[in-house]
Short mmCIF file of C-alpha atoms in Angstrom, two decimals:
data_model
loop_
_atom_site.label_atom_id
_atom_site.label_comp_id
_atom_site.label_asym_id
_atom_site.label_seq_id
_atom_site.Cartn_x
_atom_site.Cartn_y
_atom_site.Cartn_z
CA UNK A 53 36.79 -126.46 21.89
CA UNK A 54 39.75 -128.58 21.61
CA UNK A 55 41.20 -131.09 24.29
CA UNK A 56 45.21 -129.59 25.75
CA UNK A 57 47.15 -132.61 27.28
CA UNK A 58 50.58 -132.08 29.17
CA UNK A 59 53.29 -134.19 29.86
CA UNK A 60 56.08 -134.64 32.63
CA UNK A 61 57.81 -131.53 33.63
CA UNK A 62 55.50 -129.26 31.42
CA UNK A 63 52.59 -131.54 33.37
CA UNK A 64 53.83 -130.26 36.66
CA UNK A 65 54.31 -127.16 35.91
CA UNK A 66 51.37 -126.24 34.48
CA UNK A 67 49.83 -128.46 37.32
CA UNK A 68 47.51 -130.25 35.60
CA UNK A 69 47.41 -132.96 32.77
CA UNK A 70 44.82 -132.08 30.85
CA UNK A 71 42.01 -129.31 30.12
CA UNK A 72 39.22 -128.45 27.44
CA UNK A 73 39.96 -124.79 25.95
CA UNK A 74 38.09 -122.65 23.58
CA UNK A 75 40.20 -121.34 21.33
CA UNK A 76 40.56 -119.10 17.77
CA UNK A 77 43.93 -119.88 17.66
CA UNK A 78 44.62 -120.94 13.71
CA UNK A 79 48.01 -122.82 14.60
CA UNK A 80 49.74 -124.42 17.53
CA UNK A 81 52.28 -121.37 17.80
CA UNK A 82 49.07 -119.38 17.88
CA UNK A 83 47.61 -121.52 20.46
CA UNK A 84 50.65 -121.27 22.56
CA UNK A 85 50.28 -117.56 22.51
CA UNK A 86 46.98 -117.39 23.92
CA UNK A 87 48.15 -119.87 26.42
CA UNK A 88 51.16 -117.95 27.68
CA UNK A 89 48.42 -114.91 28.05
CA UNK A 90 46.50 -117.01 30.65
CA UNK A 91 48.57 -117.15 33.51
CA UNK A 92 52.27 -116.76 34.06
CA UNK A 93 52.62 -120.58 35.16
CA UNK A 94 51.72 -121.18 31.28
CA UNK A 95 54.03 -118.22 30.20
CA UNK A 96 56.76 -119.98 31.87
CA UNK A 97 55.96 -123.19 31.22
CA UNK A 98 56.00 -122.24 27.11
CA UNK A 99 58.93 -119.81 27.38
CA UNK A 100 61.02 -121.81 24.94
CA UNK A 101 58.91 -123.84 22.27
CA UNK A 102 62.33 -125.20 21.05
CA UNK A 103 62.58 -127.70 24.37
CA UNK A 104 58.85 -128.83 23.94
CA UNK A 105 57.04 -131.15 21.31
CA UNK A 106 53.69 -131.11 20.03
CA UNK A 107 51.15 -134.10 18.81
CA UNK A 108 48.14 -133.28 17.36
CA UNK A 109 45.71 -136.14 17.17
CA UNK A 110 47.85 -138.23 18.42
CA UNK A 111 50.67 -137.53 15.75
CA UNK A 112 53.81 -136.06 16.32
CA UNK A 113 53.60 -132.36 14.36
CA UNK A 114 55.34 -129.01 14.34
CA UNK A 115 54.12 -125.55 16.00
CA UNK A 116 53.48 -123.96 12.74
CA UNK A 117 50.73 -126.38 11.65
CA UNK A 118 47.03 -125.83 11.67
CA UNK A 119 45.15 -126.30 13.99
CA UNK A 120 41.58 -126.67 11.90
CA UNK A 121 39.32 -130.02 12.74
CA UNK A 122 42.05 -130.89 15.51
CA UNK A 123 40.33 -132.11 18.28
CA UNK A 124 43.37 -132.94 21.15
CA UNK A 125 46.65 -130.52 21.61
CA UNK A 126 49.24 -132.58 23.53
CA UNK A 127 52.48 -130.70 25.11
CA UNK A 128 55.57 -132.07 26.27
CA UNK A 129 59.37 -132.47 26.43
CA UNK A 130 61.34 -134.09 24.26
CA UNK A 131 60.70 -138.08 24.43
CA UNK A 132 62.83 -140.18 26.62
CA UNK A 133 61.83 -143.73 26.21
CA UNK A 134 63.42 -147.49 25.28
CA UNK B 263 52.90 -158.19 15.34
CA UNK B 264 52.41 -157.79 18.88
CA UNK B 265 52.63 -154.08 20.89
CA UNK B 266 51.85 -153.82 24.37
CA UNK B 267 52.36 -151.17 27.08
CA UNK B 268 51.84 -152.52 30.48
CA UNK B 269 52.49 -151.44 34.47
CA UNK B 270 53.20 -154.87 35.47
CA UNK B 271 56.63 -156.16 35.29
CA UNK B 272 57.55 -159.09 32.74
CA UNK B 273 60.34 -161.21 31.74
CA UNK B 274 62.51 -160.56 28.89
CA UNK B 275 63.46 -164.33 28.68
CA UNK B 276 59.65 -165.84 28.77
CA UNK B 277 58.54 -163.28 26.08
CA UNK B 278 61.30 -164.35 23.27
CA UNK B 279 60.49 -168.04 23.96
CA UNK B 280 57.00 -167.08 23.13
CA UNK B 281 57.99 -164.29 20.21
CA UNK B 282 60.18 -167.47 19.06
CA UNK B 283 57.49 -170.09 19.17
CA UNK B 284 54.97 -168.17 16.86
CA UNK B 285 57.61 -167.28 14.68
CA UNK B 286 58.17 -170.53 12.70
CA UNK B 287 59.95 -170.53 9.21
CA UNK B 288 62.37 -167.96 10.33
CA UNK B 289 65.99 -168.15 10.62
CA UNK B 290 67.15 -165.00 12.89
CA UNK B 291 65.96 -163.52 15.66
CA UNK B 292 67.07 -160.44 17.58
CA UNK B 293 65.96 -159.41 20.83
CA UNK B 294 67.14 -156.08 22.67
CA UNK B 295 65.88 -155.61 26.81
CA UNK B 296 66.79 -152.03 28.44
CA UNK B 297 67.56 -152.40 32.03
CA UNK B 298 66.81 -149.96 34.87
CA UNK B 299 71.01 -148.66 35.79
CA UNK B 300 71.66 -147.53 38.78
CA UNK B 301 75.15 -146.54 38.16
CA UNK B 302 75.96 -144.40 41.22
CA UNK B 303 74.19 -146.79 43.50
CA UNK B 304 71.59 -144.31 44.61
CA UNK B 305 68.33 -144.65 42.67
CA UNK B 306 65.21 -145.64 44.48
CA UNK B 307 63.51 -145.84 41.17
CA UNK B 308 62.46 -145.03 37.84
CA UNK B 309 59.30 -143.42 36.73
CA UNK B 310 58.36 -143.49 33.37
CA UNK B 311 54.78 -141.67 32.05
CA UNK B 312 53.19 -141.90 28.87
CA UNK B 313 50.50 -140.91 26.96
CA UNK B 314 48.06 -143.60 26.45
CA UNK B 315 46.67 -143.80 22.92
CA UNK B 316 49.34 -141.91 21.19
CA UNK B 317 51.59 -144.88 22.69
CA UNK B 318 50.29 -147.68 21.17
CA UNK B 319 49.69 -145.80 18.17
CA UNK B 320 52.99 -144.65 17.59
CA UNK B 321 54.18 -147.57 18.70
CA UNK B 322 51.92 -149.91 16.22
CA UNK B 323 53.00 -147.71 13.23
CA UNK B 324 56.49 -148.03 13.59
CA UNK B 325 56.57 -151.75 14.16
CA UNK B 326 54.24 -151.97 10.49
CA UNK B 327 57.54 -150.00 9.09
CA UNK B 328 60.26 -151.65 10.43
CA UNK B 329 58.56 -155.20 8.88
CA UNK B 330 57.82 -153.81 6.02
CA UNK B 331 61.50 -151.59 5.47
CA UNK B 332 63.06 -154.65 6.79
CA UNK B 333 60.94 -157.60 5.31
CA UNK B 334 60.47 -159.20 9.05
CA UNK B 335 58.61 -161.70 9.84
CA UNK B 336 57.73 -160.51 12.97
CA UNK B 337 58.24 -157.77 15.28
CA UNK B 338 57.33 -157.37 19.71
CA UNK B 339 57.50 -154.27 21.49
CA UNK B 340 57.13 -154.62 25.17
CA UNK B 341 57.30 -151.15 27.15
CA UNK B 342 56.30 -150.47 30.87
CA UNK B 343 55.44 -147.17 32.70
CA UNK B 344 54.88 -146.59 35.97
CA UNK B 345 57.55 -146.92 39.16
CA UNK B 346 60.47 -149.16 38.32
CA UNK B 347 63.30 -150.46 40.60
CA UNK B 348 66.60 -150.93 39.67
CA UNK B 349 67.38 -154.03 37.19
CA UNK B 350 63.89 -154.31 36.53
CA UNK B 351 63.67 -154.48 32.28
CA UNK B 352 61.82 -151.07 30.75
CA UNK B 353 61.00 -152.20 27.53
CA UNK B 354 62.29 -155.56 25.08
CA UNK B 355 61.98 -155.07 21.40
CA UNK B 356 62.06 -158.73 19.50
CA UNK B 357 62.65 -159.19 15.42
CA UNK B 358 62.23 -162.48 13.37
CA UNK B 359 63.66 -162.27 9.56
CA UNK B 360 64.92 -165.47 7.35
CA UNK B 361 68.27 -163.33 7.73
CA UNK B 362 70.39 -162.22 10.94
CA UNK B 363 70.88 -158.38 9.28
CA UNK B 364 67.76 -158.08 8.64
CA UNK B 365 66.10 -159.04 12.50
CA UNK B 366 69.94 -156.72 13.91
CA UNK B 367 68.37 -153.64 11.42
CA UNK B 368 65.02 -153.69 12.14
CA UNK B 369 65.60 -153.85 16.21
CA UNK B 370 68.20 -151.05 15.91
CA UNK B 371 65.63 -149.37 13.62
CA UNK B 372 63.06 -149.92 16.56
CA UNK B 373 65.15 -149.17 19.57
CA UNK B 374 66.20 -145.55 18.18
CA UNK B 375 62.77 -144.84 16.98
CA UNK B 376 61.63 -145.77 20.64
CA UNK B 377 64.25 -143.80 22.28
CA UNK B 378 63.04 -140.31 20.93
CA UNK B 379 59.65 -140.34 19.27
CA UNK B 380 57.48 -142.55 21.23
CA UNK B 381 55.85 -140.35 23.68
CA UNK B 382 57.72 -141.81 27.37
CA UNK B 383 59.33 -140.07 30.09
CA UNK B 384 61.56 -141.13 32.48
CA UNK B 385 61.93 -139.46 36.13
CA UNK B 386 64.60 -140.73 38.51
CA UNK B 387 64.16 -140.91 42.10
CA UNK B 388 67.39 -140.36 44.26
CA UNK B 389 67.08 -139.75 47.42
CA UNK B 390 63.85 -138.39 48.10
CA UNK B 391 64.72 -135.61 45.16
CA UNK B 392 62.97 -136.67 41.47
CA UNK B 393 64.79 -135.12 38.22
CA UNK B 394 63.05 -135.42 35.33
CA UNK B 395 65.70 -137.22 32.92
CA UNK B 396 67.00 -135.52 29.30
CA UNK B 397 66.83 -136.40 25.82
CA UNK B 398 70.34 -136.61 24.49
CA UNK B 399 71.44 -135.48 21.34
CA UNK B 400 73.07 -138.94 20.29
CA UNK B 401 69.67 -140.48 20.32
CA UNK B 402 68.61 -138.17 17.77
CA UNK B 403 71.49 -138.74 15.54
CA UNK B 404 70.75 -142.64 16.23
CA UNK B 405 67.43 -142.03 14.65
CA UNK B 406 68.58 -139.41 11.29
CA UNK B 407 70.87 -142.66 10.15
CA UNK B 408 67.40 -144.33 9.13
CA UNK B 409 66.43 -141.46 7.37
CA UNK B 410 67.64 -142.12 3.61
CA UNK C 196 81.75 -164.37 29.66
CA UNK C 197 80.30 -167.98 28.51
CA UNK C 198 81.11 -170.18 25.94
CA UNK C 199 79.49 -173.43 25.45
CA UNK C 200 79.65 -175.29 22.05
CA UNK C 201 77.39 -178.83 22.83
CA UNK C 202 74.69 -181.36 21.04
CA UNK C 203 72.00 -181.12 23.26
CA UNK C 204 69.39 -179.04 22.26
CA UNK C 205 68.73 -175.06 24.49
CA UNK C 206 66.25 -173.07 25.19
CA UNK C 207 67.42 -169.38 23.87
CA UNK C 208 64.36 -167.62 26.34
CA UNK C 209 65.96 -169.69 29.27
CA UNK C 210 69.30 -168.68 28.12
CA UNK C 211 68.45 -165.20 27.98
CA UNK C 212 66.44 -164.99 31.53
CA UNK C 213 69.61 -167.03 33.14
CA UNK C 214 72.56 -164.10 30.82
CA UNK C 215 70.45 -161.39 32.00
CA UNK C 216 70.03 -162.34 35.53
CA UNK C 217 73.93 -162.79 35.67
CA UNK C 218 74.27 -159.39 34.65
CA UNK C 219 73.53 -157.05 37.30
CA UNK C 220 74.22 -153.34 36.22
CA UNK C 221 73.42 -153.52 33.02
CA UNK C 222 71.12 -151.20 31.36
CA UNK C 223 71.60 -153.11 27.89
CA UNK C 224 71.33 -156.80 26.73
CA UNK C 225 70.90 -158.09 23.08
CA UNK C 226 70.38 -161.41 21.76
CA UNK C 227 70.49 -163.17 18.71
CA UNK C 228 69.42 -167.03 17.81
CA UNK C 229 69.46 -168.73 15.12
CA UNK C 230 66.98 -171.14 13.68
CA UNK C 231 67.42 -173.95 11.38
CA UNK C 232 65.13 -172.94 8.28
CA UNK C 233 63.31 -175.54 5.79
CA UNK C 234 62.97 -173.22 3.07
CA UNK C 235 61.62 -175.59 0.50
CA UNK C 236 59.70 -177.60 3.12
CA UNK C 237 61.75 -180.47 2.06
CA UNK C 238 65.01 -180.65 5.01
CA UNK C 239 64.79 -183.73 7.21
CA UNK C 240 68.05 -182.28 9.06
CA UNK C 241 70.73 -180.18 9.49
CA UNK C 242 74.14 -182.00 10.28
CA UNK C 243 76.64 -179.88 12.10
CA UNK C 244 80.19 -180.52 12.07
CA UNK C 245 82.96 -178.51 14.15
CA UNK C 246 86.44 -179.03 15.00
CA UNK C 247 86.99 -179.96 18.99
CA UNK C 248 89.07 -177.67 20.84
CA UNK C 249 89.56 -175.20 18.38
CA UNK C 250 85.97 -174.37 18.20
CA UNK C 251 85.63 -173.27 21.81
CA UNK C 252 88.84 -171.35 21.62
CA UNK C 253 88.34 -169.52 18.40
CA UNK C 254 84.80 -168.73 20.41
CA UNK C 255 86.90 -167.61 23.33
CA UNK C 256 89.46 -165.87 21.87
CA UNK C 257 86.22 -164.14 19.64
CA UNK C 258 84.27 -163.12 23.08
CA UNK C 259 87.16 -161.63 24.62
CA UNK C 260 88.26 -159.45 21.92
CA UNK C 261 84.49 -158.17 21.79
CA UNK C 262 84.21 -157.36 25.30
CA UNK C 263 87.38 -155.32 24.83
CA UNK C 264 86.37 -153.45 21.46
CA UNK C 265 82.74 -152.78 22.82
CA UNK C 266 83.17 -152.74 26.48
CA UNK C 267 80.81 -155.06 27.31
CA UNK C 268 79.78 -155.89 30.30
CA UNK C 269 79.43 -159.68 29.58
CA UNK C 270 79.07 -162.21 26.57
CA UNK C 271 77.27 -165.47 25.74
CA UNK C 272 77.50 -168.21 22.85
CA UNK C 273 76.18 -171.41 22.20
CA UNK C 274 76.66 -173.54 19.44
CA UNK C 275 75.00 -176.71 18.91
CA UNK C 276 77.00 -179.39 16.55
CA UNK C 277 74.97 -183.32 15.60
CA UNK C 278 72.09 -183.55 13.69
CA UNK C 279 69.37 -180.67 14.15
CA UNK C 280 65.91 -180.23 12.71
CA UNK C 281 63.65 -177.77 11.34
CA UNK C 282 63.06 -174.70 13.25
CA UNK C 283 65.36 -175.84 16.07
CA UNK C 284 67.50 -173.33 17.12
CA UNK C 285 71.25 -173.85 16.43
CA UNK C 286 73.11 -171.12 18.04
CA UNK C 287 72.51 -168.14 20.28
CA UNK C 288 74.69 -164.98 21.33
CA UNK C 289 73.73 -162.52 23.99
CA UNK C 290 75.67 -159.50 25.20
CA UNK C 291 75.24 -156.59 27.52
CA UNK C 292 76.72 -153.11 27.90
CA UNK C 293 75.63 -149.77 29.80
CA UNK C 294 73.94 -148.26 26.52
CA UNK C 295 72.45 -150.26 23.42
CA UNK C 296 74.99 -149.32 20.77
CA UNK C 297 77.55 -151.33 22.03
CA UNK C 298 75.37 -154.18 22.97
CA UNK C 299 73.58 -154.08 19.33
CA UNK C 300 77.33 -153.49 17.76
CA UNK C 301 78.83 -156.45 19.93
CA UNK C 302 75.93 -159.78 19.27
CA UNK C 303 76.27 -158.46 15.04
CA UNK C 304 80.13 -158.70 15.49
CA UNK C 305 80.02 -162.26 17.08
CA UNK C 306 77.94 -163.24 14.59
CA UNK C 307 79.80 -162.25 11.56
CA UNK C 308 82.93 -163.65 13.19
CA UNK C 309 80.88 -167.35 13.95
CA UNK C 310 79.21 -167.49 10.39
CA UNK C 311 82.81 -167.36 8.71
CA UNK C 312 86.20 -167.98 11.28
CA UNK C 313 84.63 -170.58 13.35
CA UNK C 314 85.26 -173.90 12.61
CA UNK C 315 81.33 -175.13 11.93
CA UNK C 316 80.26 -176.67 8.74
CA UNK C 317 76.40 -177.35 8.03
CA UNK C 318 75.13 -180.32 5.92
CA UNK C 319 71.68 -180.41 4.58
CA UNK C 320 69.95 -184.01 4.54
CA UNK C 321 67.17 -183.52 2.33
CA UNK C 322 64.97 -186.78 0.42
CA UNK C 323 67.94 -188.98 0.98
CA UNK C 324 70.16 -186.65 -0.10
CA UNK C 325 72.85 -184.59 1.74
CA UNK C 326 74.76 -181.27 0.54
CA UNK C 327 76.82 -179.54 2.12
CA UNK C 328 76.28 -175.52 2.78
CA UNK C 329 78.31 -173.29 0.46
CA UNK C 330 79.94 -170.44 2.64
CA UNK C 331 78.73 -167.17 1.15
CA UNK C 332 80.64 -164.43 -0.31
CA UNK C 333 77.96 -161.66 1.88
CA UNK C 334 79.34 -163.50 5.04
CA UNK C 335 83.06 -162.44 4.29
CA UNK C 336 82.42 -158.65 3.25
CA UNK C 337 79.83 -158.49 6.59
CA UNK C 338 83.20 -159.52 9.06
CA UNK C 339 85.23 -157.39 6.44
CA UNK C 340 83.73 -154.15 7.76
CA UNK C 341 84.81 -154.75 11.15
CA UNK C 342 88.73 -154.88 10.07
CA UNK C 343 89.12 -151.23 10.80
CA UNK D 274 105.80 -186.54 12.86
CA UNK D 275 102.42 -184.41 12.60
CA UNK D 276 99.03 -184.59 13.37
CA UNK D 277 96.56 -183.81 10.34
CA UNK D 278 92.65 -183.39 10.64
CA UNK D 279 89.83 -182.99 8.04
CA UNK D 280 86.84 -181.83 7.73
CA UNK D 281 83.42 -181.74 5.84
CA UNK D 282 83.68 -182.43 2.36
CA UNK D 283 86.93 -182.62 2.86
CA UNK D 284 87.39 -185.66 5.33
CA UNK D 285 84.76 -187.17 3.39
CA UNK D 286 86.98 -187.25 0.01
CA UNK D 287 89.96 -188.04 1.51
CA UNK D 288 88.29 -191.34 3.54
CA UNK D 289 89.45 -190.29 6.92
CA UNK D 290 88.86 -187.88 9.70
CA UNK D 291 92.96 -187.85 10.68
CA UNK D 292 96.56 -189.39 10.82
CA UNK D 293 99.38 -189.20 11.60
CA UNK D 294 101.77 -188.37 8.57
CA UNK D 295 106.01 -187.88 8.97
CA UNK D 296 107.13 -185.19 6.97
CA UNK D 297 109.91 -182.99 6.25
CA UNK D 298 107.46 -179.96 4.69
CA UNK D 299 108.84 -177.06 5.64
CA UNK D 300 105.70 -174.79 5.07
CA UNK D 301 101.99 -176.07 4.78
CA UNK D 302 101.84 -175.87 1.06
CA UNK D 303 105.00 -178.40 0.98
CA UNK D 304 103.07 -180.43 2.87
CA UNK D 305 100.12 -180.14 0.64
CA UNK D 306 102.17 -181.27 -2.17
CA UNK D 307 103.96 -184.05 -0.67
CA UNK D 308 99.96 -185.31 0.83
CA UNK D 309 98.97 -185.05 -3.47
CA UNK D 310 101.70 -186.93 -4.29
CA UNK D 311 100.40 -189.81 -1.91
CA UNK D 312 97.24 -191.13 -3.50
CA UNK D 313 94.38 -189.81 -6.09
CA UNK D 314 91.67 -188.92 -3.57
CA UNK D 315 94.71 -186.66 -2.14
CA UNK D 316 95.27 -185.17 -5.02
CA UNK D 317 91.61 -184.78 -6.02
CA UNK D 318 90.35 -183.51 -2.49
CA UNK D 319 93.73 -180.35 -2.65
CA UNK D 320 92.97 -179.65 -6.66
CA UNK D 321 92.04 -176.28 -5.31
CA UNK D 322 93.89 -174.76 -2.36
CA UNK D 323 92.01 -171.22 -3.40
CA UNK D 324 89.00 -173.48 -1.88
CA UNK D 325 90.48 -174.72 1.42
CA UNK D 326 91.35 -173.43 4.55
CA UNK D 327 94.19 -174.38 7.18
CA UNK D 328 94.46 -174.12 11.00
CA UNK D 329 97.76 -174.40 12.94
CA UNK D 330 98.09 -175.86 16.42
CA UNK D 331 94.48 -174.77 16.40
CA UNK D 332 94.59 -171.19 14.78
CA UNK D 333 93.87 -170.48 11.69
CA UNK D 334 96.48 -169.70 8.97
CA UNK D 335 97.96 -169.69 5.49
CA UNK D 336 99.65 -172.06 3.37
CA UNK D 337 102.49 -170.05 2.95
CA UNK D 338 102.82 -170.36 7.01
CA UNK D 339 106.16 -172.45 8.10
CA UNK D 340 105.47 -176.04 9.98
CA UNK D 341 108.41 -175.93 11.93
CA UNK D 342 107.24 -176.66 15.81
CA UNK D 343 103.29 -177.11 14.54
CA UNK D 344 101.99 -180.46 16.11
CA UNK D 345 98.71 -180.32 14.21
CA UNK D 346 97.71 -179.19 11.00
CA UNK D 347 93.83 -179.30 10.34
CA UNK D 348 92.22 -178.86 6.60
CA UNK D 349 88.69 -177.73 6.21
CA UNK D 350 86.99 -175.46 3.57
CA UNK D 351 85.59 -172.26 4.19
CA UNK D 352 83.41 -172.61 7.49
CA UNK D 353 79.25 -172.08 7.57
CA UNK D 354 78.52 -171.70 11.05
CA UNK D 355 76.20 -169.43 13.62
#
C-alpha cells in the first residue's frame, strides 16, 4: 500500500490530490504503468513521463528507482517557484 | 536559519530588519523579494500550490547547503502559496556572510535552487481563464552553474 | 533612481519597504547592506571620509550606467560618511528588474564599483589607536570582470 | 590658479584638507613635482604616485592627464568604501 500524491495540472487532471494504492509495481516507471492501465484520465495524464517529476518520500528521484519500503509516490510538473 | 511557508502575506522590508537584527558580527547582507508582475495589465491573481512537508524539507536542506557551501552566517527563506494579487511579494530569500560575495552567492545559489526544485506551482488567473504557468529552460541552466 | 550619501544613521528594512513600494511592476528587487564588523571585538569606531560633490556624482553617474547595462527598473544607494559603530550599517544598495538575474547582476555591480571608484575612505579607531583601511587587491579584480 | 583637495592619509600628512596653489603644470604629474619641490611633508606624502589616486574637476583620472581648463585637482589614495 503506498500513498500517490498529485500536483497542479496532473492534480486536475487526474481529479484528485491524493489516493492509497496497492501496488507490485518494483519501480516508479512500473508504477506508472499500472496507473495508465486504470483509467484513461491516468493514461493521459502520464502520457509523457518526460514533462512530470517524481518525489519519493519526500525527495526529489527519477522514474527508474525502486520503489521498495517507499511509503508516499508524489506526481507533478516541473517546479515553478521563487 | 529560519524557513517558513505561509498563506498570509508579509513584508519584505520588516523581515530583513529582523534577519538583520539577529545577525550580529556580520558584514554583508543580501536580500532578494519576487514580486507578483502583471505585465499585460490583466492578471486577477496568482495561485501558487505546494506540497506541504516536502516544502519545508526541501526547503530546510538547501538553506543547510548554501551556509555551509557559502560559509553564511545566516540564511531566511520566506515563500507563500495560496491566491496572490498583483505586487504582492511571493517569496524573499535573505543571506548574512562577513563578505558581500559570499551573502550575493549564496542568495543566487538559493533563488535558482527555489525556482526549479522546490516543489511550487504557480497558476495565473486572467480573466476568468487560469493557465497553469511553465518551467523555463533558463531556470534550469541557472541551477547546472552550481553544479561543479 | 536614488542617491543619498549622509551621516545620519538608516534603517536598510525601512529603506527596502519604502524602494520596493516605489517600484510598482516589478517582479524583482535585491538588496545589499553593509555592516560595520568588529572582528577582533576591539573597534570603538569606524570613521568615514568621502569627497563632497564628487561622491554623489560618481554614485550617480554609477546608478545610471547600471540601469542602462541591466535594465533595471530602478536603483537605490546610501552611503553613510562620520563616525559609525559596530554592527551599524554603513551603506545599502537596492535594485529591481522584471526577472532576478538582472536585479542580482545589478546590486553586485554597484557594489564592486562603491568598494573601489567611489571616493570613501574608512578609518578604524581601535584602543586609542586609528588605522586607516588598506584597499584590497580582491576589490579591483571583482570590478575588473565587469570591463567587458 | 587651482583648487587642490586631500584626503585620508593623505590630507593628514600633508597638514591640510585644501588650497589654493598657482601653477603653470601643464599635466598633473608636473604639478606633483612642482607640490614636492614645496616642502618635506610634500615630498614625503607623493614618494609614491603608484599609491595615489587623482580626480579632475571631480572625475577621476591619471597623472599623465593635461591641467589645462581643470579648476580642481583632488589627491586621495586608493578608495575603501561600500
Amino acid at each position: 500500500m503506498i500513498e500517490i500524491l498529485y500536483f497542479a495540472w496532473l492534480r486536475e487532471r487526474i481529479g484528485i490530490p491524493k489516493e492509497t494504492w496497492m501496488t507490485e509495481a518494483v519501480t516508479v516507471a512500473d508504477l506508472v504503468d499500472e496507473l495508465r492501465a486504470r483509467e484513461e484520465r491516468y493514461a493521459i495524464a502520464f502520457e509523457d513521463i518526460s514533462s512530470l517529476r517524481v518525489a519519493l518520500d519526500q525527495e526529489l528521484s527519477s522514474f527508474d528507482a525502486p520503489l521498495s519500503g517507499v511509503r508516499e509516490v508524489a506526481f507533478f510538473p516541473p517546479m515553478t517557484g521563487g | 536559519m529560519r524557513v517558513v511557508v505561509q498563506d498570509a502575506p508579509f513584508d519584505p522590508g520588516a523581515e530583513l530588519t529582523a534577519f538583520s537584527a539577529g545577525s550580529a558580527g556580520v558584514g554583508a547582507v543580501v536580500s532578494f523579494s519576487g514580486i507578483v508582475r502583471d505585465d499585460h495589465g490583466d492578471l486577477d491573481a496568482l495561485e501558487i500550490e505546494h506540497y506541504p512537508g516536502m516544502t519545508e524539507r526541501a526547503l530546510t536542506q538547501q538553506a543547510k547547503t548554501a551556509m555551509q557551501r557559502f560559509g553564511l552566517a545566516d540564511v531566511l527563506v520566506i515563500h507563500r502559496y495560496g491566491r496572490l494579487a498583483p505586487d504582492e511579494p511571493i517569496m524573499m530569500v535573505a543571506t548574512a556572510a562577513a563578505h558581500r560575495r559570499a551573502a550575493f552567492q549564496g542568495s543566487e545559489f538559493m533563488m535558482d535552487y527555489l525556482k526549479s526544485r522546490a516543489p511550487f506551482w504557480k497558476k495565473e488567473h486572467r480573466a476568468g481563464q487560469t493557465e497553469w504557468v511553465n518551467a523555463k529552460l533558463s531556470d534550469e541552466d541557472a541551477l547546472m552553474r552550481w553544479h561543479r
